[in-house]
PDB file of N, CA and C in Angstrom:
ATOM      1  N   MET A1424       0.977  -0.974  -0.084  1.00  0.00           N
ATOM      2  CA  MET A1424      -0.715  -0.108   0.009  1.00  0.00           C
ATOM      3  C   MET A1424       0.797   0.965  -0.130  1.00  0.00           C
ATOM      4  N   GLY A1425       0.792   2.355  -0.484  1.00  0.00           N
ATOM      5  CA  GLY A1425       1.103   3.350  -0.839  1.00  0.00           C
ATOM      6  C   GLY A1425       0.565   4.838   0.322  1.00  0.00           C
ATOM      7  N   VAL A1426       1.329   5.301   0.706  1.00  0.00           N
ATOM      8  CA  VAL A1426       0.962   6.273   1.991  1.00  0.00           C
ATOM      9  C   VAL A1426       1.331   8.056   1.057  1.00  0.00           C
ATOM     10  N   VAL A1427       0.600   8.782   1.155  1.00  0.00           N
ATOM     11  CA  VAL A1427       1.275   9.772   0.902  1.00  0.00           C
ATOM     12  C   VAL A1427       0.655  11.054   1.667  1.00  0.00           C
ATOM     13  N   ILE A1428       1.318  11.183   2.305  1.00  0.00           N
ATOM     14  CA  ILE A1428       1.074  12.763   3.386  1.00  0.00           C
ATOM     15  C   ILE A1428       1.944  14.108   3.181  1.00  0.00           C
ATOM     16  N   THR A1429       1.420  15.087   3.640  1.00  0.00           N
ATOM     17  CA  THR A1429       2.287  16.178   3.862  1.00  0.00           C
ATOM     18  C   THR A1429       3.446  16.539   4.492  1.00  0.00           C
ATOM     19  N   GLU A1430       4.293  17.184   4.624  1.00  0.00           N
ATOM     20  CA  GLU A1430       5.435  18.357   5.541  1.00  0.00           C
ATOM     21  C   GLU A1430       4.707  18.808   5.634  1.00  0.00           C
ATOM     22  N   ASN A1431       4.638  19.205   7.161  1.00  0.00           N
ATOM     23  CA  ASN A1431       3.705  20.087   8.102  1.00  0.00           C
ATOM     24  C   ASN A1431       5.250  21.193   8.692  1.00  0.00           C
ATOM     25  N   ARG A1432       6.287  20.809   8.595  1.00  0.00           N
ATOM     26  CA  ARG A1432       6.873  21.945   9.427  1.00  0.00           C
ATOM     27  C   ARG A1432       8.131  22.675   8.214  1.00  0.00           C
ATOM     28  N   THR A1433       8.892  23.541   8.639  1.00  0.00           N
ATOM     29  CA  THR A1433       9.141  24.282   7.783  1.00  0.00           C
ATOM     30  C   THR A1433      10.400  24.041   6.974  1.00  0.00           C
ATOM     31  N   ALA A1434      10.626  23.770   6.061  1.00  0.00           N
ATOM     32  CA  ALA A1434      11.815  22.814   5.749  1.00  0.00           C
ATOM     33  C   ALA A1434      12.764  24.704   4.451  1.00  0.00           C
ATOM     34  N   GLU A1435      14.385  24.000   4.306  1.00  0.00           N
ATOM     35  CA  GLU A1435      14.924  24.659   4.146  1.00  0.00           C
ATOM     36  C   GLU A1435      14.712  23.905   2.469  1.00  0.00           C
ATOM     37  N   ASN A1436      14.528  24.734   1.056  1.00  0.00           N
ATOM     38  CA  ASN A1436      15.695  24.565  -0.095  1.00  0.00           C
ATOM     39  C   ASN A1436      17.278  25.749   0.128  1.00  0.00           C
ATOM     40  N   ILE A1437      18.168  24.790  -0.208  1.00  0.00           N
ATOM     41  CA  ILE A1437      19.186  24.927  -0.792  1.00  0.00           C
ATOM     42  C   ILE A1437      19.661  25.933  -1.818  1.00  0.00           C
ATOM     43  N   LYS A1438      19.713  26.754  -2.716  1.00  0.00           N
ATOM     44  CA  LYS A1438      20.123  26.662  -4.037  1.00  0.00           C
ATOM     45  C   LYS A1438      21.628  27.160  -4.280  1.00  0.00           C
ATOM     46  N   PRO A1439      22.421  26.199  -4.816  1.00  0.00           N
ATOM     47  CA  PRO A1439      23.827  26.797  -4.811  1.00  0.00           C
ATOM     48  C   PRO A1439      24.430  28.027  -6.003  1.00  0.00           C
ATOM     49  N   ALA A1440      25.183  28.510  -5.802  1.00  0.00           N
ATOM     50  CA  ALA A1440      25.525  29.645  -6.511  1.00  0.00           C
ATOM     51  C   ALA A1440      25.613  29.299  -7.638  1.00  0.00           C
ATOM     52  N   ASP A1441      26.008  30.138  -9.231  1.00  0.00           N
ATOM     53  CA  ASP A1441      26.054  29.809  -9.769  1.00  0.00           C
ATOM     54  C   ASP A1441      27.463  29.988 -10.399  1.00  0.00           C
ATOM     55  N   PRO A1442      28.204  29.295 -10.684  1.00  0.00           N
ATOM     56  CA  PRO A1442      29.470  28.850 -11.056  1.00  0.00           C
ATOM     57  C   PRO A1442      30.620  30.137 -12.000  1.00  0.00           C
ATOM     58  N   ALA A1443      29.509  30.629 -13.046  1.00  0.00           N
ATOM     59  CA  ALA A1443      29.382  30.749 -14.032  1.00  0.00           C
ATOM     60  C   ALA A1443      29.755  32.741 -13.405  1.00  0.00           C
ATOM     61  N   ASP A1444      29.028  33.138 -12.484  1.00  0.00           N
ATOM     62  CA  ASP A1444      28.878  34.447 -11.409  1.00  0.00           C
ATOM     63  C   ASP A1444      30.119  34.266 -10.528  1.00  0.00           C
ATOM     64  N   VAL A1445      30.090  35.653 -10.922  1.00  0.00           N
ATOM     65  CA  VAL A1445      31.655  35.647  -9.489  1.00  0.00           C
ATOM     66  C   VAL A1445      30.787  36.353  -8.219  1.00  0.00           C
ATOM     67  N   LYS A1446      29.757  37.066  -8.556  1.00  0.00           N
ATOM     68  CA  LYS A1446      29.014  37.287  -8.292  1.00  0.00           C
ATOM     69  C   LYS A1446      27.375  36.769  -7.332  1.00  0.00           C
ATOM     70  N   ALA A1447      27.987  35.865  -6.780  1.00  0.00           N
ATOM     71  CA  ALA A1447      26.565  34.436  -7.263  1.00  0.00           C
ATOM     72  C   ALA A1447      27.216  34.474  -5.957  1.00  0.00           C
ATOM     73  N   SER A1448      25.555  34.162  -5.277  1.00  0.00           N
ATOM     74  CA  SER A1448      26.097  33.315  -3.618  1.00  0.00           C
ATOM     75  C   SER A1448      25.031  32.389  -3.451  1.00  0.00           C
ATOM     76  N   GLU A1449      25.564  31.701  -2.369  1.00  0.00           N
ATOM     77  CA  GLU A1449      24.118  30.676  -2.342  1.00  0.00           C
ATOM     78  C   GLU A1449      23.178  31.165  -1.449  1.00  0.00           C
ATOM     79  N   ALA A1450      21.439  30.537  -2.096  1.00  0.00           N
ATOM     80  CA  ALA A1450      20.586  31.005  -1.430  1.00  0.00           C
ATOM     81  C   ALA A1450      19.632  29.654  -0.450  1.00  0.00           C
ATOM     82  N   VAL A1451      18.965  30.609   0.697  1.00  0.00           N
ATOM     83  CA  VAL A1451      18.399  29.635   1.601  1.00  0.00           C
ATOM     84  C   VAL A1451      17.402  30.399   1.630  1.00  0.00           C
ATOM     85  N   ILE A1452      15.795  29.078   1.206  1.00  0.00           N
ATOM     86  CA  ILE A1452      14.771  29.565   1.036  1.00  0.00           C
ATOM     87  C   ILE A1452      14.705  28.719   2.033  1.00  0.00           C
ATOM     88  N   GLN A1453      13.380  29.842   2.707  1.00  0.00           N
ATOM     89  CA  GLN A1453      12.168  29.063   3.758  1.00  0.00           C
ATOM     90  C   GLN A1453      11.309  28.336   2.708  1.00  0.00           C
ATOM     91  N   GLU A1454      10.574  27.659   3.130  1.00  0.00           N
ATOM     92  CA  GLU A1454       9.505  26.434   2.557  1.00  0.00           C
ATOM     93  C   GLU A1454       8.473  26.785   3.352  1.00  0.00           C
ATOM     94  N   ALA A1455       7.303  26.767   3.301  1.00  0.00           N
ATOM     95  CA  ALA A1455       6.210  26.724   4.965  1.00  0.00           C
ATOM     96  C   ALA A1455       5.752  25.425   4.423  1.00  0.00           C
ATOM     97  N   GLY A1456       5.263  25.217   5.617  1.00  0.00           N
ATOM     98  CA  GLY A1456       4.818  23.520   5.335  1.00  0.00           C
ATOM     99  C   GLY A1456       3.329  23.545   4.866  1.00  0.00           C
ATOM    100  N   CYS A1457       3.086  22.180   4.531  1.00  0.00           N
ATOM    101  CA  CYS A1457       1.743  21.856   4.142  1.00  0.00           C
ATOM    102  C   CYS A1457       1.145  23.166   2.736  1.00  0.00           C
ATOM    103  N   VAL A1458       2.439  23.007   1.792  1.00  0.00           N
ATOM    104  CA  VAL A1458       2.389  24.095   0.823  1.00  0.00           C
ATOM    105  C   VAL A1458       2.790  23.240   0.018  1.00  0.00           C
ATOM    106  N   TRP A1459       2.155  22.991  -1.716  1.00  0.00           N
ATOM    107  CA  TRP A1459       3.192  22.227  -2.617  1.00  0.00           C
ATOM    108  C   TRP A1459       3.678  22.779  -3.265  1.00  0.00           C
ATOM    109  N   PHE A1460       4.936  22.673  -3.633  1.00  0.00           N
ATOM    110  CA  PHE A1460       6.167  23.568  -4.100  1.00  0.00           C
ATOM    111  C   PHE A1460       6.323  22.705  -5.015  1.00  0.00           C
ATOM    112  N   PRO A1461       7.497  23.031  -6.203  1.00  0.00           N
ATOM    113  CA  PRO A1461       8.073  22.167  -7.710  1.00  0.00           C
ATOM    114  C   PRO A1461       8.930  21.193  -7.005  1.00  0.00           C
ATOM    115  N   ASN A1462       8.959  20.788  -5.948  1.00  0.00           N
ATOM    116  CA  ASN A1462       9.739  19.877  -5.628  1.00  0.00           C
ATOM    117  C   ASN A1462       9.121  19.290  -5.425  1.00  0.00           C
ATOM    118  N   SER A1463       8.005  19.251  -3.952  1.00  0.00           N
ATOM    119  CA  SER A1463       7.295  18.584  -3.886  1.00  0.00           C
ATOM    120  C   SER A1463       6.368  17.900  -4.656  1.00  0.00           C
ATOM    121  N   ALA A1464       5.638  18.930  -5.064  1.00  0.00           N
ATOM    122  CA  ALA A1464       4.550  18.455  -6.471  1.00  0.00           C
ATOM    123  C   ALA A1464       5.426  17.312  -7.397  1.00  0.00           C
ATOM    124  N   TYR A1465       7.040  17.609  -7.083  1.00  0.00           N
ATOM    125  CA  TYR A1465       7.537  16.882  -8.525  1.00  0.00           C
ATOM    126  C   TYR A1465       7.701  14.991  -8.188  1.00  0.00           C
ATOM    127  N   LYS A1466       7.721  15.277  -6.629  1.00  0.00           N
ATOM    128  CA  LYS A1466       8.291  13.492  -5.846  1.00  0.00           C
ATOM    129  C   LYS A1466       6.771  13.022  -5.495  1.00  0.00           C
ATOM    130  N   THR A1467       5.458  14.482  -5.372  1.00  0.00           N
ATOM    131  CA  THR A1467       4.549  13.306  -5.268  1.00  0.00           C
ATOM    132  C   THR A1467       4.371  12.846  -6.576  1.00  0.00           C
ATOM    133  N   ALA A1468       4.156  13.604  -7.853  1.00  0.00           N
ATOM    134  CA  ALA A1468       3.569  13.365  -9.064  1.00  0.00           C
ATOM    135  C   ALA A1468       4.591  11.757  -9.329  1.00  0.00           C
ATOM    136  N   GLN A1469       5.628  11.541  -8.942  1.00  0.00           N
ATOM    137  CA  GLN A1469       7.018  10.329  -9.109  1.00  0.00           C
ATOM    138  C   GLN A1469       6.430   9.173  -8.669  1.00  0.00           C
ATOM    139  N   ALA A1470       6.015   9.504  -6.668  1.00  0.00           N
ATOM    140  CA  ALA A1470       6.011   8.317  -5.649  1.00  0.00           C
ATOM    141  C   ALA A1470       4.126   7.865  -6.538  1.00  0.00           C
ATOM    142  N   ILE A1471       3.193   8.704  -7.272  1.00  0.00           N
ATOM    143  CA  ILE A1471       2.385   8.180  -7.213  1.00  0.00           C
ATOM    144  C   ILE A1471       2.537   7.146  -8.549  1.00  0.00           C
ATOM    145  N   ASN A1472       2.801   7.979  -9.691  1.00  0.00           N
ATOM    146  CA  ASN A1472       3.388   6.849 -11.121  1.00  0.00           C
ATOM    147  C   ASN A1472       4.130   5.962 -10.273  1.00  0.00           C
ATOM    148  N   ASP A1473       5.001   5.862  -9.639  1.00  0.00           N
ATOM    149  CA  ASP A1473       5.332   4.167  -8.907  1.00  0.00           C
ATOM    150  C   ASP A1473       4.336   3.300  -8.335  1.00  0.00           C
ATOM    151  N   PHE A1474       3.480   3.727  -7.898  1.00  0.00           N
ATOM    152  CA  PHE A1474       2.449   2.936  -6.877  1.00  0.00           C
ATOM    153  C   PHE A1474       1.520   2.256  -7.913  1.00  0.00           C
ATOM    154  N   ARG A1475       1.323   3.175  -9.364  1.00  0.00           N
ATOM    155  CA  ARG A1475       0.427   2.954 -10.588  1.00  0.00           C
ATOM    156  C   ARG A1475       0.994   2.127 -11.456  1.00  0.00           C
ATOM    157  N   THR A1476       2.415   2.113 -11.393  1.00  0.00           N
ATOM    158  CA  THR A1476       3.247   0.589 -11.900  1.00  0.00           C
ATOM    159  C   THR A1476       3.569  -0.216 -11.763  1.00  0.00           C
ATOM    160  N   GLU A1477       3.449  -0.055  -9.708  1.00  0.00           N
ATOM    161  CA  GLU A1477       3.495  -1.354  -9.592  1.00  0.00           C
ATOM    162  C   GLU A1477       2.079  -2.028  -9.076  1.00  0.00           C
ATOM    163  N   ASP A1478       0.869  -0.902  -9.254  1.00  0.00           N
ATOM    164  CA  ASP A1478      -0.660  -1.665  -9.398  1.00  0.00           C
ATOM    165  C   ASP A1478      -1.447  -2.370  -7.492  1.00  0.00           C
ATOM    166  N   LEU A1479      -0.400  -0.284  -6.920  1.00  0.00           N
ATOM    167  CA  LEU A1479      -0.919  -0.701  -5.615  1.00  0.00           C
ATOM    168  C   LEU A1479      -2.102  -0.098  -5.153  1.00  0.00           C
ATOM    169  N   PRO A1480      -2.814  -0.125  -4.163  1.00  0.00           N
ATOM    170  CA  PRO A1480      -3.674   1.138  -4.052  1.00  0.00           C
ATOM    171  C   PRO A1480      -2.631   2.683  -2.744  1.00  0.00           C
ATOM    172  N   LEU A1481      -3.644   3.045  -2.990  1.00  0.00           N
ATOM    173  CA  LEU A1481      -2.866   4.721  -2.584  1.00  0.00           C
ATOM    174  C   LEU A1481      -3.478   5.703  -2.194  1.00  0.00           C
ATOM    175  N   ILE A1482      -3.455   5.234  -0.531  1.00  0.00           N
ATOM    176  CA  ILE A1482      -3.929   7.006   0.172  1.00  0.00           C
ATOM    177  C   ILE A1482      -3.164   7.991   0.669  1.00  0.00           C
ATOM    178  N   VAL A1483      -3.977   9.182   0.372  1.00  0.00           N
ATOM    179  CA  VAL A1483      -3.254  10.364   0.100  1.00  0.00           C
ATOM    180  C   VAL A1483      -4.273  11.330   1.602  1.00  0.00           C
ATOM    181  N   PHE A1484      -3.211  11.178   2.933  1.00  0.00           N
ATOM    182  CA  PHE A1484      -3.089  12.087   4.048  1.00  0.00           C
ATOM    183  C   PHE A1484      -3.125  13.566   3.308  1.00  0.00           C
ATOM    184  N   ALA A1485      -3.582  14.872   2.919  1.00  0.00           N
ATOM    185  CA  ALA A1485      -3.845  15.837   2.463  1.00  0.00           C
ATOM    186  C   ALA A1485      -4.008  16.933   3.343  1.00  0.00           C
ATOM    187  N   ASN A1486      -3.508  17.441   3.785  1.00  0.00           N
ATOM    188  CA  ASN A1486      -4.335  18.891   4.101  1.00  0.00           C
ATOM    189  C   ASN A1486      -3.103  20.142   4.334  1.00  0.00           C
ATOM    190  N   TRP A1487      -3.527  20.189   2.538  1.00  0.00           N
ATOM    191  CA  TRP A1487      -2.644  21.119   1.283  1.00  0.00           C
ATOM    192  C   TRP A1487      -3.003  22.337   1.669  1.00  0.00           C
ATOM    193  N   ARG A1488      -2.132  23.724   2.064  1.00  0.00           N
ATOM    194  CA  ARG A1488      -3.330  24.366   2.371  1.00  0.00           C
ATOM    195  C   ARG A1488      -3.068  25.040   0.760  1.00  0.00           C
ATOM    196  N   GLY A1489      -2.594  24.349  -0.445  1.00  0.00           N
ATOM    197  CA  GLY A1489      -3.128  24.756  -1.572  1.00  0.00           C
ATOM    198  C   GLY A1489      -0.879  24.754  -2.446  1.00  0.00           C
ATOM    199  N   PHE A1490      -0.946  24.899  -3.666  1.00  0.00           N
ATOM    200  CA  PHE A1490       0.255  24.878  -3.976  1.00  0.00           C
ATOM    201  C   PHE A1490       0.630  26.404  -4.420  1.00  0.00           C
ATOM    202  N   SER A1491       2.690  26.443  -4.759  1.00  0.00           N
ATOM    203  CA  SER A1491       2.504  27.650  -4.634  1.00  0.00           C
ATOM    204  C   SER A1491       2.671  27.773  -5.754  1.00  0.00           C
ATOM    205  N   GLY A1492       1.925  29.373  -6.000  1.00  0.00           N
ATOM    206  CA  GLY A1492       2.035  29.570  -7.894  1.00  0.00           C
ATOM    207  C   GLY A1492       2.578  30.770  -8.293  1.00  0.00           C
ATOM    208  N   GLY A1493       3.084  31.412  -7.617  1.00  0.00           N
ATOM    209  CA  GLY A1493       3.916  32.700  -7.760  1.00  0.00           C
ATOM    210  C   GLY A1493       5.132  32.759  -8.993  1.00  0.00           C
ATOM    211  N   GLN A1494       5.074  33.222  -9.312  1.00  0.00           N
ATOM    212  CA  GLN A1494       5.806  33.988 -10.572  1.00  0.00           C
ATOM    213  C   GLN A1494       7.367  33.022 -10.540  1.00  0.00           C
ATOM    214  N   ARG A1495       8.194  32.636  -8.923  1.00  0.00           N
ATOM    215  CA  ARG A1495       9.179  31.774  -9.636  1.00  0.00           C
ATOM    216  C   ARG A1495       8.775  30.882 -10.193  1.00  0.00           C
ATOM    217  N   ASP A1496       7.725  30.017  -8.722  1.00  0.00           N
ATOM    218  CA  ASP A1496       6.933  28.540  -9.182  1.00  0.00           C
ATOM    219  C   ASP A1496       6.817  28.001 -10.576  1.00  0.00           C
ATOM    220  N   MET A1497       5.935  29.459 -10.692  1.00  0.00           N
ATOM    221  CA  MET A1497       5.204  29.278 -12.250  1.00  0.00           C
ATOM    222  C   MET A1497       6.634  29.057 -13.605  1.00  0.00           C
ATOM    223  N   PHE A1498       8.133  29.213 -12.686  1.00  0.00           N
ATOM    224  CA  PHE A1498       9.241  29.676 -13.688  1.00  0.00           C
ATOM    225  C   PHE A1498       9.801  27.986 -13.499  1.00  0.00           C
ATOM    226  N   ASP A1499       9.927  27.897 -11.925  1.00  0.00           N
ATOM    227  CA  ASP A1499      10.090  26.114 -11.499  1.00  0.00           C
ATOM    228  C   ASP A1499       9.416  24.928 -11.966  1.00  0.00           C
ATOM    229  N   GLU A1500       7.865  25.306 -12.654  1.00  0.00           N
ATOM    230  CA  GLU A1500       7.360  24.034 -13.081  1.00  0.00           C
ATOM    231  C   GLU A1500       5.951  23.624 -12.032  1.00  0.00           C
ATOM    232  N   VAL A1501       5.584  24.775 -11.438  1.00  0.00           N
ATOM    233  CA  VAL A1501       4.968  23.484  -9.840  1.00  0.00           C
ATOM    234  C   VAL A1501       3.459  22.780 -10.850  1.00  0.00           C
ATOM    235  N   LEU A1502       3.232  23.705 -11.658  1.00  0.00           N
ATOM    236  CA  LEU A1502       2.245  23.186 -12.377  1.00  0.00           C
ATOM    237  C   LEU A1502       2.071  21.765 -13.382  1.00  0.00           C
ATOM    238  N   LYS A1503       3.532  21.777 -13.746  1.00  0.00           N
ATOM    239  CA  LYS A1503       3.505  21.036 -14.619  1.00  0.00           C
ATOM    240  C   LYS A1503       3.953  19.654 -13.812  1.00  0.00           C
ATOM    241  N   TYR A1504       4.443  19.582 -12.572  1.00  0.00           N
ATOM    242  CA  TYR A1504       4.422  18.320 -11.543  1.00  0.00           C
ATOM    243  C   TYR A1504       2.941  18.253 -11.282  1.00  0.00           C
ATOM    244  N   GLY A1505       3.220  18.904 -11.314  1.00  0.00           N
ATOM    245  CA  GLY A1505       1.903  18.826 -10.090  1.00  0.00           C
ATOM    246  C   GLY A1505       0.383  18.073 -11.161  1.00  0.00           C
ATOM    247  N   SER A1506       0.526  18.308 -12.332  1.00  0.00           N
ATOM    248  CA  SER A1506      -0.474  17.808 -13.001  1.00  0.00           C
ATOM    249  C   SER A1506      -0.012  16.388 -13.889  1.00  0.00           C
ATOM    250  N   LEU A1507       1.190  16.187 -13.642  1.00  0.00           N
ATOM    251  CA  LEU A1507       1.874  14.169 -14.363  1.00  0.00           C
ATOM    252  C   LEU A1507       0.740  13.385 -14.019  1.00  0.00           C
TER     253      LEU A1507
END
């Protein structure tokens, strides 16, 4: 049986510095819990596809507040991964 649950804690997303830009620096971005960000949307889509491939039943315990749909997230393709 497959289970998908939400992450309720705040998480850190670390974006490494661009090696081609000498002025660039590493960025640490705080991500709120219960929000579907591009990386979590991709992981969820992968898990659902894996459960379907293995013909396993799936339970989703979701208390998502929504998905992050700002301009940065559209650039990071949250809707693309969420619609897989």
